[in-house]
Every structure is written in structure tokens, then in C-alpha cells.
PDB file of C-alpha atoms in Angstrom:
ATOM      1  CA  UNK A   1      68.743  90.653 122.545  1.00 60.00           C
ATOM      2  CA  UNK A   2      70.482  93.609 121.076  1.00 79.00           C
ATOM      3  CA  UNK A   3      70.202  95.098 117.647  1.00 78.00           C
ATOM      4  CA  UNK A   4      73.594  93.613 116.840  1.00 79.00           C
ATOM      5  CA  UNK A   5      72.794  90.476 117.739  1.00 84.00           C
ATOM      6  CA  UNK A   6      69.146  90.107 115.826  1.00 91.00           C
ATOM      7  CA  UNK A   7      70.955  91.433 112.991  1.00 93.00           C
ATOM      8  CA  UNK A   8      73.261  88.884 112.995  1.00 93.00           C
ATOM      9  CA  UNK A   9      71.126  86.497 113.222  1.00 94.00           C
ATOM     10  CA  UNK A  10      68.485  87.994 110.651  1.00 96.00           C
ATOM     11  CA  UNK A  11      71.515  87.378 108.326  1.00 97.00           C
ATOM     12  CA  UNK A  12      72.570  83.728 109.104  1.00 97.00           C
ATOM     13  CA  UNK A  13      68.976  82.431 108.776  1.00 97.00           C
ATOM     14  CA  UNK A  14      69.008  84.198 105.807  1.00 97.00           C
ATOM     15  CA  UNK A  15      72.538  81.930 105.320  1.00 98.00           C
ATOM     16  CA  UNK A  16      70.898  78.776 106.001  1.00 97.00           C
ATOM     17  CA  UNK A  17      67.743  79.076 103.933  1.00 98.00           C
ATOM     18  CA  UNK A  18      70.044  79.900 100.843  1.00 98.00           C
ATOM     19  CA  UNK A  19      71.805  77.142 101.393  1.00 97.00           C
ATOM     20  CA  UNK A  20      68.896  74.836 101.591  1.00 97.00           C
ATOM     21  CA  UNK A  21      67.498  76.596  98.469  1.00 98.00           C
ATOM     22  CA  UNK A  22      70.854  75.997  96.655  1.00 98.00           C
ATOM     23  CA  UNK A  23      70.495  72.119  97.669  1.00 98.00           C
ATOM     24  CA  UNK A  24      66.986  71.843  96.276  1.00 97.00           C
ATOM     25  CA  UNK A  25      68.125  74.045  94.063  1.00 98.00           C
ATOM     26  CA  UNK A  26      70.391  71.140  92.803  1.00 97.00           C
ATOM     27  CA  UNK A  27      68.343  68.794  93.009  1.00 97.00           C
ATOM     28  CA  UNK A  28      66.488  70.486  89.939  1.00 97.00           C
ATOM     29  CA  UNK A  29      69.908  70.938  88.135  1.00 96.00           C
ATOM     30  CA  UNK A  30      70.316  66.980  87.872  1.00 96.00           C
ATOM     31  CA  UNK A  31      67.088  66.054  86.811  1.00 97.00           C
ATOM     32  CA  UNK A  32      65.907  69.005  84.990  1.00 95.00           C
ATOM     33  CA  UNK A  33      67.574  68.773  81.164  1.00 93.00           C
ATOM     34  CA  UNK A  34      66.285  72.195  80.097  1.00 95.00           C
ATOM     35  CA  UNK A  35      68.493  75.277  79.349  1.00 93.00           C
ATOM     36  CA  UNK A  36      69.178  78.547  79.046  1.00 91.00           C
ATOM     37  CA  UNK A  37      72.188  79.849  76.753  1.00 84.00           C
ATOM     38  CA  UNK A  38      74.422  76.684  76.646  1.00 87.00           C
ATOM     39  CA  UNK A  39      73.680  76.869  80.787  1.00 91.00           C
ATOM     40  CA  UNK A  40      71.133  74.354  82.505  1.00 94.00           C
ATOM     41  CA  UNK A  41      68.234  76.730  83.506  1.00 96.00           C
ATOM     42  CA  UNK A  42      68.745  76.316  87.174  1.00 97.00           C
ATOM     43  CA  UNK A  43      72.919  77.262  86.667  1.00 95.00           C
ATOM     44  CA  UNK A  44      72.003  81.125  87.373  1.00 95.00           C
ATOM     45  CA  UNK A  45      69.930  80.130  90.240  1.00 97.00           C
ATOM     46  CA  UNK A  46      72.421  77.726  91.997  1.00 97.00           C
ATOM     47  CA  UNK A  47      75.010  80.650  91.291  1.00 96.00           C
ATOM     48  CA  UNK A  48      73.212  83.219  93.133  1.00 96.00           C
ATOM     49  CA  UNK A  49      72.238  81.169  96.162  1.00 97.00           C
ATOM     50  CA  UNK A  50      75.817  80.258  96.906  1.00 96.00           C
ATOM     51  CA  UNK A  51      77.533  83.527  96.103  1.00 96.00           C
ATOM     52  CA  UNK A  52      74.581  85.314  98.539  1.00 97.00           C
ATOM     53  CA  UNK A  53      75.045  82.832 101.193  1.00 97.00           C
ATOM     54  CA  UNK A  54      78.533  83.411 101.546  1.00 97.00           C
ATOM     55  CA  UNK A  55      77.840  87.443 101.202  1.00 97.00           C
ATOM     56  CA  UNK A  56      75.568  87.367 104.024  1.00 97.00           C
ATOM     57  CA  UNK A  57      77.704  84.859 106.345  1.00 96.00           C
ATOM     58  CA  UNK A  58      80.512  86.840 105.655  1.00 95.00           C
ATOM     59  CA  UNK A  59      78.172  90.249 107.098  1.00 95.00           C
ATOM     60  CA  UNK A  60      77.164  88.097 110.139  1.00 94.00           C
ATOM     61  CA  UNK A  61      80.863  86.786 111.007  1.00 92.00           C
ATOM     62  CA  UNK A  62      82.220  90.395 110.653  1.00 90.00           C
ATOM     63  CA  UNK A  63      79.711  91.602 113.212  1.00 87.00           C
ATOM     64  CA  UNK A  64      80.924  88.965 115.512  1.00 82.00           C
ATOM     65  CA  UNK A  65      83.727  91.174 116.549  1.00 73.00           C
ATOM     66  CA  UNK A  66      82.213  94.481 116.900  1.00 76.00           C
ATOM     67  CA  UNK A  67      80.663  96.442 120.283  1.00 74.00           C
ATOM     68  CA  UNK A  68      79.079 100.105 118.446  1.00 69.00           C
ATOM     69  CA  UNK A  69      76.293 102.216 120.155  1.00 66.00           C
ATOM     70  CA  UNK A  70      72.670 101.617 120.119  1.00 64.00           C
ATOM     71  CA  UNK A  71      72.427 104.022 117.163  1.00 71.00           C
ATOM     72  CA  UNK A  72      74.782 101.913 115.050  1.00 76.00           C
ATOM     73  CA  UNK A  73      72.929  99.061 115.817  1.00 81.00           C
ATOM     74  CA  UNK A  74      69.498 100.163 114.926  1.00 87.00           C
ATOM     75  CA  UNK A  75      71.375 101.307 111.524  1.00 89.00           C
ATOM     76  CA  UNK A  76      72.841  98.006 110.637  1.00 92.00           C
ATOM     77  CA  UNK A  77      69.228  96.394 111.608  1.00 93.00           C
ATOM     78  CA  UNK A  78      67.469  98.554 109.236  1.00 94.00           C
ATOM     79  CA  UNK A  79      69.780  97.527 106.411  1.00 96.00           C
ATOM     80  CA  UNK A  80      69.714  93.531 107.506  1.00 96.00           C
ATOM     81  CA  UNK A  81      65.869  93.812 106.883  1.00 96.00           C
ATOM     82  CA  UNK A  82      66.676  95.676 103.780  1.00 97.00           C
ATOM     83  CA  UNK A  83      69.372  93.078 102.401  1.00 97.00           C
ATOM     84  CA  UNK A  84      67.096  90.476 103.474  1.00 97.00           C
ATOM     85  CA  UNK A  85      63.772  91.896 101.693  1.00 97.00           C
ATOM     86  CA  UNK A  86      66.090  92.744  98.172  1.00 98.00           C
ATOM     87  CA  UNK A  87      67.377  89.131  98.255  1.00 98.00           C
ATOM     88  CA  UNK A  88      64.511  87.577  98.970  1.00 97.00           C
ATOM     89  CA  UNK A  89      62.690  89.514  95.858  1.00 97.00           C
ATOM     90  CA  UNK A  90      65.806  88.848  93.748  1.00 97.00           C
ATOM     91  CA  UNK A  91      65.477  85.063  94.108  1.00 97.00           C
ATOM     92  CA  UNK A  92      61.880  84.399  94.047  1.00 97.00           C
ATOM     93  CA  UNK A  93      61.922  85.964  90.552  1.00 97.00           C
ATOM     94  CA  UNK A  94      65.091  84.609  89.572  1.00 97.00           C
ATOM     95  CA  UNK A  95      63.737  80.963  90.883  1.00 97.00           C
ATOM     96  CA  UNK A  96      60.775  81.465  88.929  1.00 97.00           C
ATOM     97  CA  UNK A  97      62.459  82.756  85.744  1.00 97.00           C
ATOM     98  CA  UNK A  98      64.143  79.661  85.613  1.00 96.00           C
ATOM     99  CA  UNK A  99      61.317  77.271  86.164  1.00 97.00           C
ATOM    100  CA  UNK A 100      59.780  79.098  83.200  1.00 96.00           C
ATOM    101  CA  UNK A 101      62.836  78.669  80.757  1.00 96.00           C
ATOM    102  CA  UNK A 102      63.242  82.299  81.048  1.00 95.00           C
ATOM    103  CA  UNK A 103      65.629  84.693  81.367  1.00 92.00           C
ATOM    104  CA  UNK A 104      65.642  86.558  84.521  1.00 93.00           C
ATOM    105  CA  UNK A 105      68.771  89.037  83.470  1.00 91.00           C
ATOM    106  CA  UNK A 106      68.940  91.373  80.208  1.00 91.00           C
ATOM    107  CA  UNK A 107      65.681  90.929  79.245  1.00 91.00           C
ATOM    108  CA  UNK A 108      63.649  93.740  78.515  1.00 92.00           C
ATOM    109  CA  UNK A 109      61.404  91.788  75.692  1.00 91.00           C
ATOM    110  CA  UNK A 110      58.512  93.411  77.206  1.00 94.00           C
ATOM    111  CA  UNK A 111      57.366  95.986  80.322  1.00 94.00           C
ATOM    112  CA  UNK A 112      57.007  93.895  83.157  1.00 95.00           C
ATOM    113  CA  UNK A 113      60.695  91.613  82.592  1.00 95.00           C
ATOM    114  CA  UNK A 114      61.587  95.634  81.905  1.00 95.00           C
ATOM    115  CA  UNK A 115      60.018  96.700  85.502  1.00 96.00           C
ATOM    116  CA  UNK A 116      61.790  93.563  86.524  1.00 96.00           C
ATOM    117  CA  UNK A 117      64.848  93.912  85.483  1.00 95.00           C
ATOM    118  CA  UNK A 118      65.083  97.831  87.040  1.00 94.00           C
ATOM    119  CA  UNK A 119      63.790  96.469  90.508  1.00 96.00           C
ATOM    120  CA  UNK A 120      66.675  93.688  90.691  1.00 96.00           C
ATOM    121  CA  UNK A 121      68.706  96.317  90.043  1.00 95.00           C
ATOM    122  CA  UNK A 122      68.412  98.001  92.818  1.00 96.00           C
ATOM    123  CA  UNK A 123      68.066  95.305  94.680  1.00 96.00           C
ATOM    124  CA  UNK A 124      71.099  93.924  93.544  1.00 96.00           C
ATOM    125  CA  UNK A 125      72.298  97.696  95.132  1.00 97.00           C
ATOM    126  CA  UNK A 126      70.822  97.563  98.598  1.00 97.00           C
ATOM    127  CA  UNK A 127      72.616  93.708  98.531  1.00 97.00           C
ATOM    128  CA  UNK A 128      75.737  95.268  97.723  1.00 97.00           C
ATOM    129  CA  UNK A 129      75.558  98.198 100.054  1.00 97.00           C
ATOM    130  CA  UNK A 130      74.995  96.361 102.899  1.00 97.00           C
ATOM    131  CA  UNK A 131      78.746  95.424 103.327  1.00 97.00           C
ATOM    132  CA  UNK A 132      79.973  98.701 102.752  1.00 97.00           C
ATOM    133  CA  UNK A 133      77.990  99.544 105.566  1.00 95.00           C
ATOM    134  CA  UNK A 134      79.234  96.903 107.948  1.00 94.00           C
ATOM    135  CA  UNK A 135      82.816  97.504 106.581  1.00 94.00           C
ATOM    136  CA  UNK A 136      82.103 101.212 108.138  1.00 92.00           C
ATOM    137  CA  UNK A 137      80.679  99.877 111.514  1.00 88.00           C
ATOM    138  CA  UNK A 138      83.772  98.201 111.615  1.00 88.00           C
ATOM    139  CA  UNK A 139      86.567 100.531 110.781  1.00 88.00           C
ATOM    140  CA  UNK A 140      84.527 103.228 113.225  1.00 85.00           C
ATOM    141  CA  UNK A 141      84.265 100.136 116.063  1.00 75.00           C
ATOM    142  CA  UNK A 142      85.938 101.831 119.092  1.00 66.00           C
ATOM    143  CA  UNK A 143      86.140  98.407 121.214  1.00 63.00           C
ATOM    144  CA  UNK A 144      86.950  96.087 118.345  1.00 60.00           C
ATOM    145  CA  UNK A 145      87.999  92.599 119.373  1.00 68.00           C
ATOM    146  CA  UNK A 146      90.006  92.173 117.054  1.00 78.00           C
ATOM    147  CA  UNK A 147      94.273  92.319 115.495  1.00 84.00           C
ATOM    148  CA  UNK A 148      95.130  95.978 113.529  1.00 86.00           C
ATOM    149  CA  UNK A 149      95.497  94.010 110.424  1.00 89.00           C
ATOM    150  CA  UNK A 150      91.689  91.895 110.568  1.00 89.00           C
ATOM    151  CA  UNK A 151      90.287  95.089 110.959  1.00 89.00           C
ATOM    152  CA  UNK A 152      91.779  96.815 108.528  1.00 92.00           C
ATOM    153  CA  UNK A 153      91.296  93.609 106.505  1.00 93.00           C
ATOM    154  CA  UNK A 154      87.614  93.634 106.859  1.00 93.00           C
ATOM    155  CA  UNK A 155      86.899  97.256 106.118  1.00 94.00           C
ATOM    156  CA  UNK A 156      89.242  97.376 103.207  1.00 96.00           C
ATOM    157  CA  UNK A 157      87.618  94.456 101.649  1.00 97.00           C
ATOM    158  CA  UNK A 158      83.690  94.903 102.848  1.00 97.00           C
ATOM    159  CA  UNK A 159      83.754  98.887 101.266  1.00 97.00           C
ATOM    160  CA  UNK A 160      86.237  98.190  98.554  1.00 97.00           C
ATOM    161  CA  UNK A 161      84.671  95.122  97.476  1.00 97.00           C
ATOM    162  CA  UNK A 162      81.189  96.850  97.336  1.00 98.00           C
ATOM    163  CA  UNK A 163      83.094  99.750  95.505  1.00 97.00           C
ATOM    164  CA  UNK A 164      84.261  97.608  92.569  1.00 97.00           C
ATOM    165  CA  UNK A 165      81.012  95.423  92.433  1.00 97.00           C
ATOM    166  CA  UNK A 166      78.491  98.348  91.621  1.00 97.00           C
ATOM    167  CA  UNK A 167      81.084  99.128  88.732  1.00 96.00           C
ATOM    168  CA  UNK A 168      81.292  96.258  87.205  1.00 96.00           C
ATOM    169  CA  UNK A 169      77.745  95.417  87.597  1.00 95.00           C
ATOM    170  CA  UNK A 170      76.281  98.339  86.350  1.00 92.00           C
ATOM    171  CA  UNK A 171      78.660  98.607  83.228  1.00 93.00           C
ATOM    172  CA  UNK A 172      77.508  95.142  82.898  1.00 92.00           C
ATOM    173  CA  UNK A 173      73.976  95.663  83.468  1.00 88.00           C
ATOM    174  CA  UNK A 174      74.453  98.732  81.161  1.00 87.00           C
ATOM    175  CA  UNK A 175      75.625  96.861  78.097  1.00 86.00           C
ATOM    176  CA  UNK A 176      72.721  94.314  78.483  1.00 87.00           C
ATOM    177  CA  UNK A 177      75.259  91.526  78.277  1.00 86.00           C
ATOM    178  CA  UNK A 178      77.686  89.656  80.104  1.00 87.00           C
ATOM    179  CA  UNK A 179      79.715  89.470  76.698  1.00 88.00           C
ATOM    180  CA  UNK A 180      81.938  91.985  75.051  1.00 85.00           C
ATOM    181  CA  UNK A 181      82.599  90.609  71.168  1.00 83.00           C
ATOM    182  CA  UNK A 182      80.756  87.912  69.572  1.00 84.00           C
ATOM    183  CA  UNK A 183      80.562  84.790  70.595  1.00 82.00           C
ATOM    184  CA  UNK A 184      80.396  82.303  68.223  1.00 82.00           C
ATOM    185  CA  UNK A 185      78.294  78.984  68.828  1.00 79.00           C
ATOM    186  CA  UNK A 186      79.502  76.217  70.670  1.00 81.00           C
ATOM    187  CA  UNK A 187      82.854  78.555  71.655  1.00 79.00           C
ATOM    188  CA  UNK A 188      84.596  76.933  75.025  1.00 85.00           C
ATOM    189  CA  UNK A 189      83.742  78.561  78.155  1.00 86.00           C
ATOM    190  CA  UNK A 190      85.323  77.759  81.544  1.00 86.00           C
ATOM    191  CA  UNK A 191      83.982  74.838  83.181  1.00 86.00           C
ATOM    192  CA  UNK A 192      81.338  75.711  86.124  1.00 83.00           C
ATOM    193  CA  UNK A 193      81.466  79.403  86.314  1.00 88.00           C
ATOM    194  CA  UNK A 194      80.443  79.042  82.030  1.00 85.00           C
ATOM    195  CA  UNK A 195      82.708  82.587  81.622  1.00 90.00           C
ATOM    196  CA  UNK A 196      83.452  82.781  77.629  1.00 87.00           C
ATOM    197  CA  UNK A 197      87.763  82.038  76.358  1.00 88.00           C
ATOM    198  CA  UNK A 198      87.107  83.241  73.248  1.00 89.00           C
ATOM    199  CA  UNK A 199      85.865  87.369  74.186  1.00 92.00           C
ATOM    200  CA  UNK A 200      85.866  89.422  76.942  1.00 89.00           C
ATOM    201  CA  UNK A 201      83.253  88.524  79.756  1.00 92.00           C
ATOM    202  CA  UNK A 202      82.351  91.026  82.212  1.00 94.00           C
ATOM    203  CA  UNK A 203      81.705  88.274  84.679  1.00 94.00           C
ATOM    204  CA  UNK A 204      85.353  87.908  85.176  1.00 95.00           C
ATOM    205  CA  UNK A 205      86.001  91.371  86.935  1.00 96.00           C
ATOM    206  CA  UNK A 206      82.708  91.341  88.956  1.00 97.00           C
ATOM    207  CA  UNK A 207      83.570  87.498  89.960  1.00 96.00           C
ATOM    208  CA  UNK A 208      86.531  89.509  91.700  1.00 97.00           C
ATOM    209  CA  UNK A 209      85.297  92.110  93.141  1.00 97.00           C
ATOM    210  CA  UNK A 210      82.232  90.711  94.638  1.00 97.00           C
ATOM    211  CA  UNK A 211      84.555  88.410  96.186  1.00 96.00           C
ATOM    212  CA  UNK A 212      87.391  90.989  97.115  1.00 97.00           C
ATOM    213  CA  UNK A 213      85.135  90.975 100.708  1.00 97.00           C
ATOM    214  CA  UNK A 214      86.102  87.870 101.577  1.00 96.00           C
ATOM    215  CA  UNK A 215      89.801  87.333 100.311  1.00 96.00           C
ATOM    216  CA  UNK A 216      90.825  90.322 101.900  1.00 96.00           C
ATOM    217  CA  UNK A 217      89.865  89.951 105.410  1.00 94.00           C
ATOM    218  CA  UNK A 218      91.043  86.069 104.948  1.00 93.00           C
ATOM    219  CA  UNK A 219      94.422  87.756 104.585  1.00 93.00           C
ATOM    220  CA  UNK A 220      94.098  89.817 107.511  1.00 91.00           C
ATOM    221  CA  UNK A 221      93.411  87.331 109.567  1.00 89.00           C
ATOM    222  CA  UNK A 222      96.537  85.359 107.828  1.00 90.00           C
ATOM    223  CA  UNK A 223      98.822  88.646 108.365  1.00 88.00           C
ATOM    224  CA  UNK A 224      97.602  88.905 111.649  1.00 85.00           C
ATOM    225  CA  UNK A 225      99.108  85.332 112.526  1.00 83.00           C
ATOM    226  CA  UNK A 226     102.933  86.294 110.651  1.00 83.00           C
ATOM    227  CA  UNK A 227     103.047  90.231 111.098  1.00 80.00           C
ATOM    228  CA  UNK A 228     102.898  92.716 114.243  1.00 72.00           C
ATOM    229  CA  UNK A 229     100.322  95.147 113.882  1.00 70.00           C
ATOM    230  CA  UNK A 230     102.051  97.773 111.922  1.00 76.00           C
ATOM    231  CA  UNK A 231     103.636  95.721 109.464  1.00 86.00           C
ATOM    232  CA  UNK A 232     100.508  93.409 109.243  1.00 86.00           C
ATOM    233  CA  UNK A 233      98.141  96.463 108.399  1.00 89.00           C
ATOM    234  CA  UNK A 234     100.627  97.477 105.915  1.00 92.00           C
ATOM    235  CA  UNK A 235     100.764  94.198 104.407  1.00 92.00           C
ATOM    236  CA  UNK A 236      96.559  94.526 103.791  1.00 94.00           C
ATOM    237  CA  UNK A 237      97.116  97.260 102.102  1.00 94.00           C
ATOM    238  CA  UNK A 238      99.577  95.966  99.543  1.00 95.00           C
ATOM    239  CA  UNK A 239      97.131  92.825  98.807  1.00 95.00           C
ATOM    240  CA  UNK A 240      94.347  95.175  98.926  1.00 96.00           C
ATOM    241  CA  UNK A 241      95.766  97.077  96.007  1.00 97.00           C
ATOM    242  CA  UNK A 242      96.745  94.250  94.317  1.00 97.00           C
ATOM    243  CA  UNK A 243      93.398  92.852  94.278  1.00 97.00           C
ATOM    244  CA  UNK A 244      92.062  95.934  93.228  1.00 97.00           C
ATOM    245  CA  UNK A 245      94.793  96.609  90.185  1.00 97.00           C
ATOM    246  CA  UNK A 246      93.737  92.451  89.162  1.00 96.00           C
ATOM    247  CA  UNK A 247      89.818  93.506  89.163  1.00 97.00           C
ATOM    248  CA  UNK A 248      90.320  96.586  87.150  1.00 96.00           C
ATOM    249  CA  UNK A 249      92.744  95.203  84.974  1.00 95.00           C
ATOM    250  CA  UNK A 250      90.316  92.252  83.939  1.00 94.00           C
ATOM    251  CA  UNK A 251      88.166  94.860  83.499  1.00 95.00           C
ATOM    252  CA  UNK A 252      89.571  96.713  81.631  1.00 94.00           C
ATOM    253  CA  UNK A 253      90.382  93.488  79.245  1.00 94.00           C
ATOM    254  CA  UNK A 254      86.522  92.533  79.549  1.00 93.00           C
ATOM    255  CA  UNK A 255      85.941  96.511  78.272  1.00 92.00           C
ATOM    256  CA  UNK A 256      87.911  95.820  75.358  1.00 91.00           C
ATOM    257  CA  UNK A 257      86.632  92.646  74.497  1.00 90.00           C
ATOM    258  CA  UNK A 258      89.849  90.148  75.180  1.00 88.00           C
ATOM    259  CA  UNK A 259      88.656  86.661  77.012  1.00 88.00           C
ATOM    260  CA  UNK A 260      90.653  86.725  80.310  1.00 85.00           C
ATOM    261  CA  UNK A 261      92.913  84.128  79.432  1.00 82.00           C
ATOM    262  CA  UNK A 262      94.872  86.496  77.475  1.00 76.00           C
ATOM    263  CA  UNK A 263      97.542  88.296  79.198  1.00 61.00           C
ATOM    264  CA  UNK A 264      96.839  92.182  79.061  1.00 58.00           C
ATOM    265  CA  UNK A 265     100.082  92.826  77.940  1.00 54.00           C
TER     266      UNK A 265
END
């Protein structure tokens, strides 16, 4: 088997176990009544296993379509194992965090959740990396299999997406808090993803651009089907830069403390 192909597949078993981890994972959430912050304590864990399952199946499916060098491959194997070894880490202690009524994010009460909290970090960076990576592989592909606009569409979104999530995570790691204002008890927050309508929440802009490596190759492939090739690469583009003006604008809001219900202007 070639490098390609065990790192794909290093990444969808890594796929399937968090999504067996997210059902037992909910399992806990209906039975367990304890919580953390308004949030059952298993919320942040069920959170994490479904937005890193669809990271990682979104790595594997992009490197479906690629045919790079040896070298390339041994690259993008050395950073599955990497991806897989941070994520791993990052929900063992998250998992057990939560089991313990603890907080596994912001807290710093004492030197090992401090040690902790650092080594997610960068965790949380190798994670992230990884896609900007593939997003490279891809752009660079010289046989890709695939329309102007997917392409385009995937390494757009996988490097710009990875761009825009180390900023708003580490302003949001920096602050200590996903909160910007204070917010005072019992105040609504959005149903499910628990972001605050009453002050800014930080969550909002990193929900975006986490995710800005999925909706944006989903358009390519969408442009792909209307467009020709020019047109249809020009079209990513445009929704490329829109996402990217929506993530910084919300932001921006977060930043300044406004819940993003409230129109920025």
C-alpha cells in the first residue's frame, strides 16, 4: 500500500472510532445529569468528537483525488500520525475532564490543568495544521482528478480554513474565555451549540472558520456542476471571500463584545 493510501486510511479509522466515541459518548449525555457551566458535562466532549470526525473525513476524502510523489506522501504520513497522536491526547483528557466534573479548557487553577492546558494547545495546532497541509498537496497535485473549481475549492478552504481557526482560537485561548462581556446567570444561549445572545462569544467566528474547510470545497464541487472551469474557479473565490469577510466580521463583533445576533452595523 502506498503512503497515500495508509494515510488515508490512518485518518478514517481515526473517523470511525470518533464516531463510536461520540455514540457512547451520548449515551453518557442522557443518563448522566451532571454539569458544567449551564452545559451537561459530556456537551464539550460530544462537541469535539463530531467536529474532529468530520475534520479528519474531510482530510481522507480530499486525498481521494490526489496522485503526488513518494516524498509528498511520506510528508502527509508523518502528519496523519501526528494529527492522530494530538487528537488522541486531546480527547482522552478532555473525556476524562468530563467524567471528573472538570473543566478541561481555561483552567489553569493549578500546574498540571496549566501543563494541560499548554499541551492541548498545541495539539489543538498540529490538528489544525494538518489540513493546511493537505490543502497544499492538493493545490501542488500535478495529476489531480479532479474539476478547476473542486480543486481550487479544496485548497482555498483546507489552508484558509486552518488560517482563520488558529486566529480565532488562540485569541480565544488567549482571553481564557469563550465570552467577551458578562454574562449574566441564566442569560439565553442558542440551543445545542450553547453560544451566549446576550455578549459576544468567540465561539461564533471559530464555529466558522473551522468549518470554512468543508463549505468551501462543497461549493466547488456545486460550481463545478453549473460553471466551466474558469468561471467556476472564479466563482470559489467570491464565496471564499465571502466566507472569510462573515468569519472576521463575527469576529470582530465577538472582539467587541456584541452577541452575534446583532447586526454589525
Amino acid at each position: 500500500m502506498s503512503e497515500l493510501g495508509r494515510t488515508q486510511d490512518l485518518w478514517w479509522n481515526l473517523t470511525y472510532a470518533l464516531g463510536g466515541l461520540f455514540a457512547l459518548t451520548l449515551v453518557l449525555y442522557m443518563v448522566d445529569g451532571r454539569i458544567i457551566d449551564r452545559e451537561s458535562v459530556w456537551a464539550k466532549p460530544l462537541k469535539f468528537e463530531a467536529s474532529l470526525a468530520i475534520h479528519f473525513a474531510t482530510l481522507a476524502l480530499s486525498l481521494s483525488a490526489v496522485d503526488l510523489s513518494a516524498k509528498w506522501g511520506k510528508v502527509l504520513f508523518a502528519v496523519a500520525v501526528s494529527s492522530v497522536g494530538a487528537t488522541t491526547f486531546e480527547m482522552i483528557y478532555i473525556l476524562i475532564q468530563a467524567a471528573r466534573q472538570q473543566a478541561s479548557h481555561f483552567n489553569l487553577s493549578n500546574g498540571f490543568y496549566t501543563a494541560m492546558y499548554v499541551l492541548m494547545a498545541a495539539g489543538a495546532v498540529v490538528i489544525t495544521l494538518s489540513a493546511a497541509v493537505v490543502g497544499c498537496a492538493v493545490v501542488i497535485d500535478p495529476k489531480p482528478a479532479l474539476a478547476p473549481a473542486v480543486k481550487w475549492g479544496l485548497g482555498i478552504g483546507l489552508i484558509g480554513g486552518s488560517i482563520l481557526t488558529l486566529i480565532t482560537a488562540f485569541r480565544m485561548g488567549g482571553a481564557l474565555d469563550h465570552h467577551n462581556g458578562l454574562e449574566i446567570a441564566n442569560a439565553s444561549r442558542m440551543p445545542v451549540t450553547g453560544w451566549s445572545l446576550t455578549v459576544g462569544d468567540r465561539r461564533v467566528p471559530h464555529f466558522l472558520a473551522t468549518h470554512m474547510m468543508q463549505a468551501v470545497p462543497l461549493a466547488g464541487i456545486l460550481m463545478a456542476s453549473i460553471f466551466g472551469a474558469s468561471l467556476g474557479v472564479a466563482v470559489i473565490v467570491v464565496v471564499a471571500a465571502v466566507w472569510t469577510a462573515a468569519t472576521l466580521t463575527a469576529f470582530a463583533q465577538a472582539n467587541s463584545g456584541l452577541p452575534f445576533t446583532r447586526l454589525p452595523f
